PDB file of C-alpha atoms in Angstrom:
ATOM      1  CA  UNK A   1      90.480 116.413  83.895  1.00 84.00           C
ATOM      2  CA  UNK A   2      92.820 114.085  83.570  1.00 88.00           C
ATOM      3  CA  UNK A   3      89.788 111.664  83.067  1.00 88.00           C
ATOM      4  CA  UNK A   4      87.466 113.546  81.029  1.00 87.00           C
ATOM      5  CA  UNK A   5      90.182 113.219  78.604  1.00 91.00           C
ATOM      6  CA  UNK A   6      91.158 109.596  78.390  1.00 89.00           C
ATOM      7  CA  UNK A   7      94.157 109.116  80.130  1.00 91.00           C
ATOM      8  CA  UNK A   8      95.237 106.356  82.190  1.00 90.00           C
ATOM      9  CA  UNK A   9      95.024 107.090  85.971  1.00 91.00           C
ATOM     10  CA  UNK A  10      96.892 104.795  88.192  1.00 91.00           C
ATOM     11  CA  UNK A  11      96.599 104.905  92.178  1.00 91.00           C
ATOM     12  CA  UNK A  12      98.271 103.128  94.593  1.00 89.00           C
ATOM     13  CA  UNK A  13      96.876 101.914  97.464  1.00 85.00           C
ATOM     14  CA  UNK A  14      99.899 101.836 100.823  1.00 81.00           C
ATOM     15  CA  UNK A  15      98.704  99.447 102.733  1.00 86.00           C
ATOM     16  CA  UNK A  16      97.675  95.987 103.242  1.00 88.00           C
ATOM     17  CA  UNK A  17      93.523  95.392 102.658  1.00 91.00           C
ATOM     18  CA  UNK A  18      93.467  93.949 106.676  1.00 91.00           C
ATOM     19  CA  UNK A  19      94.518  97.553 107.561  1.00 91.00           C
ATOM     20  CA  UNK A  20      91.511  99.219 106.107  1.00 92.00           C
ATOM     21  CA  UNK A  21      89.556 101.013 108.603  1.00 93.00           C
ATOM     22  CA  UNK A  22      86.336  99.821 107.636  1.00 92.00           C
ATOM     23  CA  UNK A  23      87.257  96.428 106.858  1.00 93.00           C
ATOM     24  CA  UNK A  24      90.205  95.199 108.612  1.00 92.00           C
ATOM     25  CA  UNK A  25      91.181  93.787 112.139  1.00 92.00           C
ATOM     26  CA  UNK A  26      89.738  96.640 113.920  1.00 92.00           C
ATOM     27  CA  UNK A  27      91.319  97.739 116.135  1.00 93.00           C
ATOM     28  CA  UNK A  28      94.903  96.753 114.350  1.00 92.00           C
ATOM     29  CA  UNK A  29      93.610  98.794 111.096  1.00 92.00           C
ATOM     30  CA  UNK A  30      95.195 102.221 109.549  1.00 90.00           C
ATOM     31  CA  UNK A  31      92.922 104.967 109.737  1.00 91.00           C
ATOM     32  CA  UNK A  32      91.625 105.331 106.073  1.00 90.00           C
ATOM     33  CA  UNK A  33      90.290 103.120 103.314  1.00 92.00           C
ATOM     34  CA  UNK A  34      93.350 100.932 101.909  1.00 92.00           C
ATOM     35  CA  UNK A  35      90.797  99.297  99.741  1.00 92.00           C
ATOM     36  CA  UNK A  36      89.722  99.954  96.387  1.00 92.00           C
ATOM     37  CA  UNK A  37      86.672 101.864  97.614  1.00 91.00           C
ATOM     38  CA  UNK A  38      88.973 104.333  99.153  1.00 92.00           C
ATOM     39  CA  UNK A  39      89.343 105.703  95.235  1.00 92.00           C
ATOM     40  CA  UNK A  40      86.228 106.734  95.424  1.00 92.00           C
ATOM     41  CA  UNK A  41      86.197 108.283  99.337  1.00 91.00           C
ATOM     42  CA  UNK A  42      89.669 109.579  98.721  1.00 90.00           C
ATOM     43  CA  UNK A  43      90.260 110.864  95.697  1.00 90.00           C
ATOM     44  CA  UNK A  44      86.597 111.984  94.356  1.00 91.00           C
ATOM     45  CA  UNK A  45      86.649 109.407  91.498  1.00 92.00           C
ATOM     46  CA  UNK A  46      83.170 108.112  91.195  1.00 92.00           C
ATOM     47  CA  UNK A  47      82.953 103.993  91.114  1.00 92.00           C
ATOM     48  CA  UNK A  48      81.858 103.672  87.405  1.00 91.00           C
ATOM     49  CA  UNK A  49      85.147 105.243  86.713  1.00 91.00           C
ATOM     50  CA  UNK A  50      87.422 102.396  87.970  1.00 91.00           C
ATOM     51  CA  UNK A  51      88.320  99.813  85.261  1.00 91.00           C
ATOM     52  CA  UNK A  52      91.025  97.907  87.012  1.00 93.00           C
ATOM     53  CA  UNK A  53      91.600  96.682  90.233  1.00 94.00           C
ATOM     54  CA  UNK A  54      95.444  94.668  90.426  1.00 95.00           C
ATOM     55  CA  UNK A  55      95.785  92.822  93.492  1.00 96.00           C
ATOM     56  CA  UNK A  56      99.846  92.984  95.316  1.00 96.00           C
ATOM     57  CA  UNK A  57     100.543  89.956  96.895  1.00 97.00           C
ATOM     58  CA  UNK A  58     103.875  89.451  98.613  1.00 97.00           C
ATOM     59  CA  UNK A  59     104.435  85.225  98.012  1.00 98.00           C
ATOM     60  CA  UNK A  60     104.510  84.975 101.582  1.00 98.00           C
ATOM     61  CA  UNK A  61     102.094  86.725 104.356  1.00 98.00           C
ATOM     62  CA  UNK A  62     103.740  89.467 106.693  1.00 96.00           C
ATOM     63  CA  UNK A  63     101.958  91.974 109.643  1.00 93.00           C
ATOM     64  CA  UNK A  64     103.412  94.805 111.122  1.00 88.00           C
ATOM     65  CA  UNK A  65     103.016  95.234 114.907  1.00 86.00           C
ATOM     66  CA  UNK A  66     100.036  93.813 116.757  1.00 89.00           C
ATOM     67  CA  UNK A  67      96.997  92.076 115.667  1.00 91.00           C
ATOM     68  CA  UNK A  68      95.984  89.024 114.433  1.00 92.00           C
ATOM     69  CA  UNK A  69      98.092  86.614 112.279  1.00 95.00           C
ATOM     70  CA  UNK A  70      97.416  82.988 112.049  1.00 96.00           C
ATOM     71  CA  UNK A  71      99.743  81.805 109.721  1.00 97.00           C
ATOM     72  CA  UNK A  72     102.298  82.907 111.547  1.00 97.00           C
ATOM     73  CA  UNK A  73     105.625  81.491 111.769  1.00 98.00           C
ATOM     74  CA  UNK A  74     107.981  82.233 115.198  1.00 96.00           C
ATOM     75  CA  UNK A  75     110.415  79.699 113.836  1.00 97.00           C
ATOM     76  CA  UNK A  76     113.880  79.706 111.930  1.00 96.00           C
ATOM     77  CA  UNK A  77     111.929  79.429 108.984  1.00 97.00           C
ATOM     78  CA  UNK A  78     110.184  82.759 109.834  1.00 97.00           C
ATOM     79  CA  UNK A  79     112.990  84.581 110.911  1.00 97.00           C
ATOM     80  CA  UNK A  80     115.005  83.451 107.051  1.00 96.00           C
ATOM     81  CA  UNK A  81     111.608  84.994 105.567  1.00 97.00           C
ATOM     82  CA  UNK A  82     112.238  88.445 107.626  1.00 97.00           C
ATOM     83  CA  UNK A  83     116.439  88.587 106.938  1.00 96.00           C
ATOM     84  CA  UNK A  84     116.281  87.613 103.212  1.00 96.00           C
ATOM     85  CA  UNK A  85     112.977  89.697 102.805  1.00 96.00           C
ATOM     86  CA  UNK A  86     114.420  92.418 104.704  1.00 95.00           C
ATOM     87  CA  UNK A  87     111.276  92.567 106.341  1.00 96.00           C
ATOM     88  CA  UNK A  88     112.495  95.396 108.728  1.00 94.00           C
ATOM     89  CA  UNK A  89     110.592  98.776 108.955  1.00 86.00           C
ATOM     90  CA  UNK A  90     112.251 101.196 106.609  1.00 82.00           C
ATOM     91  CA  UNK A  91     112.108 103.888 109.205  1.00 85.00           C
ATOM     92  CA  UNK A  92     112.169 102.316 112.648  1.00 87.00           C
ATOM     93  CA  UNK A  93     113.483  99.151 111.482  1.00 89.00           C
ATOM     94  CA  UNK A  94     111.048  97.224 113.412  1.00 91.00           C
ATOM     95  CA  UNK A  95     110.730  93.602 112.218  1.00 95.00           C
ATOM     96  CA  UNK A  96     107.948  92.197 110.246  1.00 95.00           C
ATOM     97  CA  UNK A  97     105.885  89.433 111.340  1.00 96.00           C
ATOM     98  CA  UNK A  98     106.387  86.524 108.852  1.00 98.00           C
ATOM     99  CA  UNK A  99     104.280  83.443 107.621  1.00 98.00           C
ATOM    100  CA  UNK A 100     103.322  81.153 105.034  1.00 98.00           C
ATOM    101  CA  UNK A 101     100.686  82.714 102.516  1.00 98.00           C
ATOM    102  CA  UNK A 102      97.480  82.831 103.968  1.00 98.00           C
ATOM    103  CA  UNK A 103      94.733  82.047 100.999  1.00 98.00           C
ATOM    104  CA  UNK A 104      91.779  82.940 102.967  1.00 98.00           C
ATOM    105  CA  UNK A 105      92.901  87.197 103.566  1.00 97.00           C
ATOM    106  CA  UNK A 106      93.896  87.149  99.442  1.00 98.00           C
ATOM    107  CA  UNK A 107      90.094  85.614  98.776  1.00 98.00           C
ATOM    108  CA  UNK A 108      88.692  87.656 101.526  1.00 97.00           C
ATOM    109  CA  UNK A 109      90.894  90.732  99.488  1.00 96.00           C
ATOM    110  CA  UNK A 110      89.518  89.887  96.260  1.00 97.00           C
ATOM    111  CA  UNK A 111      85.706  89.940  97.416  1.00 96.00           C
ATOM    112  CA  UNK A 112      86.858  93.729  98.947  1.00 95.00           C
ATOM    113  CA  UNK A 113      88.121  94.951  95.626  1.00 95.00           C
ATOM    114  CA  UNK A 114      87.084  92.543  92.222  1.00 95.00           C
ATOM    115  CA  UNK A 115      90.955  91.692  91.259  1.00 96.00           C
ATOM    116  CA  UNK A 116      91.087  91.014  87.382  1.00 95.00           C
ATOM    117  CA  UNK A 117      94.971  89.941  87.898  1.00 96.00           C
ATOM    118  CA  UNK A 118      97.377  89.582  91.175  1.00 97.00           C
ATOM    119  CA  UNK A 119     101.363  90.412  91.360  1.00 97.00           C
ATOM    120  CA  UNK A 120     103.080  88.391  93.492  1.00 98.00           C
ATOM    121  CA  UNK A 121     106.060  89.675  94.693  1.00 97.00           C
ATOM    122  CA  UNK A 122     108.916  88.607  96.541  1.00 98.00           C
ATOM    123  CA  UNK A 123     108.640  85.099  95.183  1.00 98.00           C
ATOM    124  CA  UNK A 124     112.646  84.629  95.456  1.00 98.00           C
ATOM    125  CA  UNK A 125     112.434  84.761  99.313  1.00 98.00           C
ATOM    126  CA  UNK A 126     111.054  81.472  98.823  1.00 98.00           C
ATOM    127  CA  UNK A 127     113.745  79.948  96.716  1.00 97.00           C
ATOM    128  CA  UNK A 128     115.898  78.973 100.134  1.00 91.00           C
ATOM    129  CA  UNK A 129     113.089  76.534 101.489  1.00 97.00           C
ATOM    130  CA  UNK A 130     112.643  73.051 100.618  1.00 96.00           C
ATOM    131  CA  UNK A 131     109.714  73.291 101.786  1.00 98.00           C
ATOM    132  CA  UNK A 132     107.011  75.485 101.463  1.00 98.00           C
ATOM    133  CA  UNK A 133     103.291  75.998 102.778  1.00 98.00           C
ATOM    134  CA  UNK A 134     100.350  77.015 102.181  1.00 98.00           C
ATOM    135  CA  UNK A 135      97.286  78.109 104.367  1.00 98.00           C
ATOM    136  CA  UNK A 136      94.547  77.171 102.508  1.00 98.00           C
ATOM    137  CA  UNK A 137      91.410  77.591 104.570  1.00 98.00           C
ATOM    138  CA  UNK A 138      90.297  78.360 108.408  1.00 97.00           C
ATOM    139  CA  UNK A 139      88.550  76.028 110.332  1.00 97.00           C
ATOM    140  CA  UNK A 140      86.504  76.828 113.704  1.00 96.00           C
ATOM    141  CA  UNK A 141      85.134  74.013 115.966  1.00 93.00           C
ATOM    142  CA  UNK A 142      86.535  71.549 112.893  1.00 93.00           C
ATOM    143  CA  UNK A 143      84.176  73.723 110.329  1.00 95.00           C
ATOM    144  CA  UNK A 144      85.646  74.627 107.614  1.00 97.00           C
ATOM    145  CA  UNK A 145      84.900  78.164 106.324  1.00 97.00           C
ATOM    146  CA  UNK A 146      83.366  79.522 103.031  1.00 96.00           C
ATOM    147  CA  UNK A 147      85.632  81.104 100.689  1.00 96.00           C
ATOM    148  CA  UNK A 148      86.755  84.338 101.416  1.00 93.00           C
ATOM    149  CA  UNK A 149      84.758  84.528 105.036  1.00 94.00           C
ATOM    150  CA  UNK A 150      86.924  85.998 107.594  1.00 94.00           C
ATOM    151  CA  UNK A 151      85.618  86.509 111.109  1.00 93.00           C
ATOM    152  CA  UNK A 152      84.234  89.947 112.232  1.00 88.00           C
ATOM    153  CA  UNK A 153      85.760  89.764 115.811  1.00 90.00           C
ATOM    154  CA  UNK A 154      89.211  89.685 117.355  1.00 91.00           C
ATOM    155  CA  UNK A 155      87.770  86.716 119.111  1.00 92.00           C
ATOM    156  CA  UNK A 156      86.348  84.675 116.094  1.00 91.00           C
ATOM    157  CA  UNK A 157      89.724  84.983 114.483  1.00 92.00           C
ATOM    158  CA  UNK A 158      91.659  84.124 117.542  1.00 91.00           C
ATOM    159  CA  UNK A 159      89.703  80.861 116.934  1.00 94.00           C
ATOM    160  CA  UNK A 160      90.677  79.840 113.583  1.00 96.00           C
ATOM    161  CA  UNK A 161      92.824  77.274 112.873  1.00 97.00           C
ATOM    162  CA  UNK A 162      94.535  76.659 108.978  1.00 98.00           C
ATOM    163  CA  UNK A 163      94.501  74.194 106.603  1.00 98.00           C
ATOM    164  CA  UNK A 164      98.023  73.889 105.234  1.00 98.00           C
ATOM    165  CA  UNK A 165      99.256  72.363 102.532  1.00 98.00           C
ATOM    166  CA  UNK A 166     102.626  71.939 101.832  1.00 98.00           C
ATOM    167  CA  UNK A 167     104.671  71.997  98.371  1.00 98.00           C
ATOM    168  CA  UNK A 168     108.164  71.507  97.631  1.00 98.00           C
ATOM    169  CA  UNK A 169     110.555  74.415  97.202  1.00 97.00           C
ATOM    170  CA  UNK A 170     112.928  75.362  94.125  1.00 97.00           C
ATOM    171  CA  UNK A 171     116.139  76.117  95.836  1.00 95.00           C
ATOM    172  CA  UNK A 172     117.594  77.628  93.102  1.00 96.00           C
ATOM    173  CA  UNK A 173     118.355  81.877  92.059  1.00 96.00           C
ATOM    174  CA  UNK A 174     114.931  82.720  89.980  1.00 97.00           C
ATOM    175  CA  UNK A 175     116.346  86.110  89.341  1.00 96.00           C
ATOM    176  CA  UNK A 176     116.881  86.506  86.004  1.00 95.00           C
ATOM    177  CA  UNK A 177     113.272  84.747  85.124  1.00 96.00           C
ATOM    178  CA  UNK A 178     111.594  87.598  82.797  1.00 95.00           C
ATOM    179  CA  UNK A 179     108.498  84.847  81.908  1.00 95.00           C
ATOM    180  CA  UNK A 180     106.340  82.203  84.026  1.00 96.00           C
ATOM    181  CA  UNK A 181     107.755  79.779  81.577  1.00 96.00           C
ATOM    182  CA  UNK A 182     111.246  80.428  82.598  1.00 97.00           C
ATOM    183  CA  UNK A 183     110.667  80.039  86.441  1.00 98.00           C
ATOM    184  CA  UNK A 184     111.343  76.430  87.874  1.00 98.00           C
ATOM    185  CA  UNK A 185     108.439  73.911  87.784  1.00 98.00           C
ATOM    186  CA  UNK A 186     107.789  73.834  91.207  1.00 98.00           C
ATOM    187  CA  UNK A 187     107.784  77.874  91.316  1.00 98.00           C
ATOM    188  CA  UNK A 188     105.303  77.416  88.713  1.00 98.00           C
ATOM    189  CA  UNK A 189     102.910  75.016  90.126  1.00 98.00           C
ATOM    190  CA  UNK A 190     103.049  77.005  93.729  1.00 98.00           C
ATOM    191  CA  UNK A 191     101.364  79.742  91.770  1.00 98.00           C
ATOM    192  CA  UNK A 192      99.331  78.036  89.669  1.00 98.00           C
ATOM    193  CA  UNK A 193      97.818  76.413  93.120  1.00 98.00           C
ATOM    194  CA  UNK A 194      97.352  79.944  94.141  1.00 98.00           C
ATOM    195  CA  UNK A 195      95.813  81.233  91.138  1.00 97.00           C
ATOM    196  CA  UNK A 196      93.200  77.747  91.464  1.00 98.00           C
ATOM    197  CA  UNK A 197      92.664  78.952  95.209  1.00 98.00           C
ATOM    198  CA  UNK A 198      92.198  82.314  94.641  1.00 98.00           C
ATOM    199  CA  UNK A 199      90.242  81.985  91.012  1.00 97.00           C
ATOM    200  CA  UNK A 200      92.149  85.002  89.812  1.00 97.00           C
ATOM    201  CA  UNK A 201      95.022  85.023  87.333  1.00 96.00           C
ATOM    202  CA  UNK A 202      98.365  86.047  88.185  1.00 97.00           C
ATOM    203  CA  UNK A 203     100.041  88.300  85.907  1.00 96.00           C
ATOM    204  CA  UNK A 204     103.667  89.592  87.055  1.00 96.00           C
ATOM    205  CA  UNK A 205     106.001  87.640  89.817  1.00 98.00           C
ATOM    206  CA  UNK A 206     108.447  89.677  91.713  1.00 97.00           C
ATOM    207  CA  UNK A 207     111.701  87.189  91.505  1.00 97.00           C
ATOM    208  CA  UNK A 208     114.069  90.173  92.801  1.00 96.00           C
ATOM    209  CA  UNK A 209     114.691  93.150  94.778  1.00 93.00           C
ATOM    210  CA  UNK A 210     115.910  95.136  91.087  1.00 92.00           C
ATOM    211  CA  UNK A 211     113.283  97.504  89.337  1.00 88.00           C
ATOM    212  CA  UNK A 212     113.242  95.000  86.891  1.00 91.00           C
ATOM    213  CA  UNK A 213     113.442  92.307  88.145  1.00 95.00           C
ATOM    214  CA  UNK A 214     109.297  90.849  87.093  1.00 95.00           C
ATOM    215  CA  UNK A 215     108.327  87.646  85.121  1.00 96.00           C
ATOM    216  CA  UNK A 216     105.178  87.959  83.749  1.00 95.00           C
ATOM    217  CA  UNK A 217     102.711  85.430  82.586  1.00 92.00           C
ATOM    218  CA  UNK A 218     100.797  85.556  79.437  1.00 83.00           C
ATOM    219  CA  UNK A 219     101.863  88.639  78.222  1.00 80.00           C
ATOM    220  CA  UNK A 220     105.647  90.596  77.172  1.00 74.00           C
ATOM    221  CA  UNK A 221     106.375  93.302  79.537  1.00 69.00           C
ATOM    222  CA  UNK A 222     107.544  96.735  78.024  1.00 62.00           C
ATOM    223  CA  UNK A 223     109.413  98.750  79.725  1.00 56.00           C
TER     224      UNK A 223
END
């Protein structure tokens, strides 16, 4: 009804596209759609009826539990990710798995769902590293892989290896940033590199654990 009469409908989708039962790292997958089809197969809403599809993108790349994870970092530079991210199960406090942000599962992510714009969040984890990387692209048997292709087996992916490149950090408190144009340069040409990577725009940046606490870029936010 809701609609039939013009309102806005939001939904928000709980986990991570790579969980999706259909489309994730089966067997490490939830056991519904996380994607944006699951609108459609979970709610009733028919697909012509979907305007908008945001993509939520923490800055770094985290798993929960088993399956694969290539970026993944088992360093001290993993570990600051998980205790300044408080990357700890809210209920079982389990730790999150932590890495650098790996390109190929947000293009992968976008092919899933159409994103018109991507949040990335948690960008002020970041702000403690000098140095910061990003995967950029699998390889297997020193091929390189088309954008967005992830392999359909646990084996194929146990194969790939990344492309990194690496940026330098900020180290400074981004906090209080409320626009793109108020975050550090090298804050803003990390995401610029991920919006060229990607070829989607990103709209709002998560520089703090507050409500609040969003920059957005190309636009005012009203609260």
């Amino acid at each position: 009804s809701a609609i039939r009469a013009g309102d806005t409908v939001l939904a928000e989708g709980a986990n991570a596209a790579l969980l999706d039962v259909d489309f994730g790292t089966y067997p490490y997958v939830t056991s519904s759609a996380t994607t944006a089809g699951g609108i459609c197969t979970g709610l009733g809403i028919a697909p012509t009826k979907i305007d908008t599809a945001i993509g939520v993108v923490k800055a770094y790349t985290t798993r929960v539990g088993a399956g694969p994870f290539p970026t993944e970092l088992e360093d001290s530079v993993g570990q600051e990710m998980r205790d300044v991210g408080h990357e700890y199960g809210t209920t079982t406090g389990r730790p999150r798995r932590c890495g650098w942000l790996d390109i190929p599962v947000v293009q992968y992510g976008h092919l899933i769902n159409n994103y018109q714009s991507i949040n990335i969040t948690k960008l002020d984890v970041l702000s403690g590293l000098k140095e910061i990387k990003i995967g950029v692209a699998y390889t297997i048997n020193g091929e390189r892989l088309p954008y967005g292709f992830m392999p359909s087996t646990l084996d194929g992916l146990g194969k790939v290896e990344v492309e990194y490149e690496s940026h330098d950090g900020w180290m400074c408190d981004i906090s209080e940033c409320t626009k793109f144009e108020d975050l550090p340069q090298n804050a803003q040409k990390y995401l610029n590199r991920i919006e060229e990577l990607v070829g989607v725009e990103v709209s709002w940046v998560g520089v703090g654990p507050a409500r609040h606490a969003m920059a957005t870029k190309g636009f005012e936010a009203q609260y």
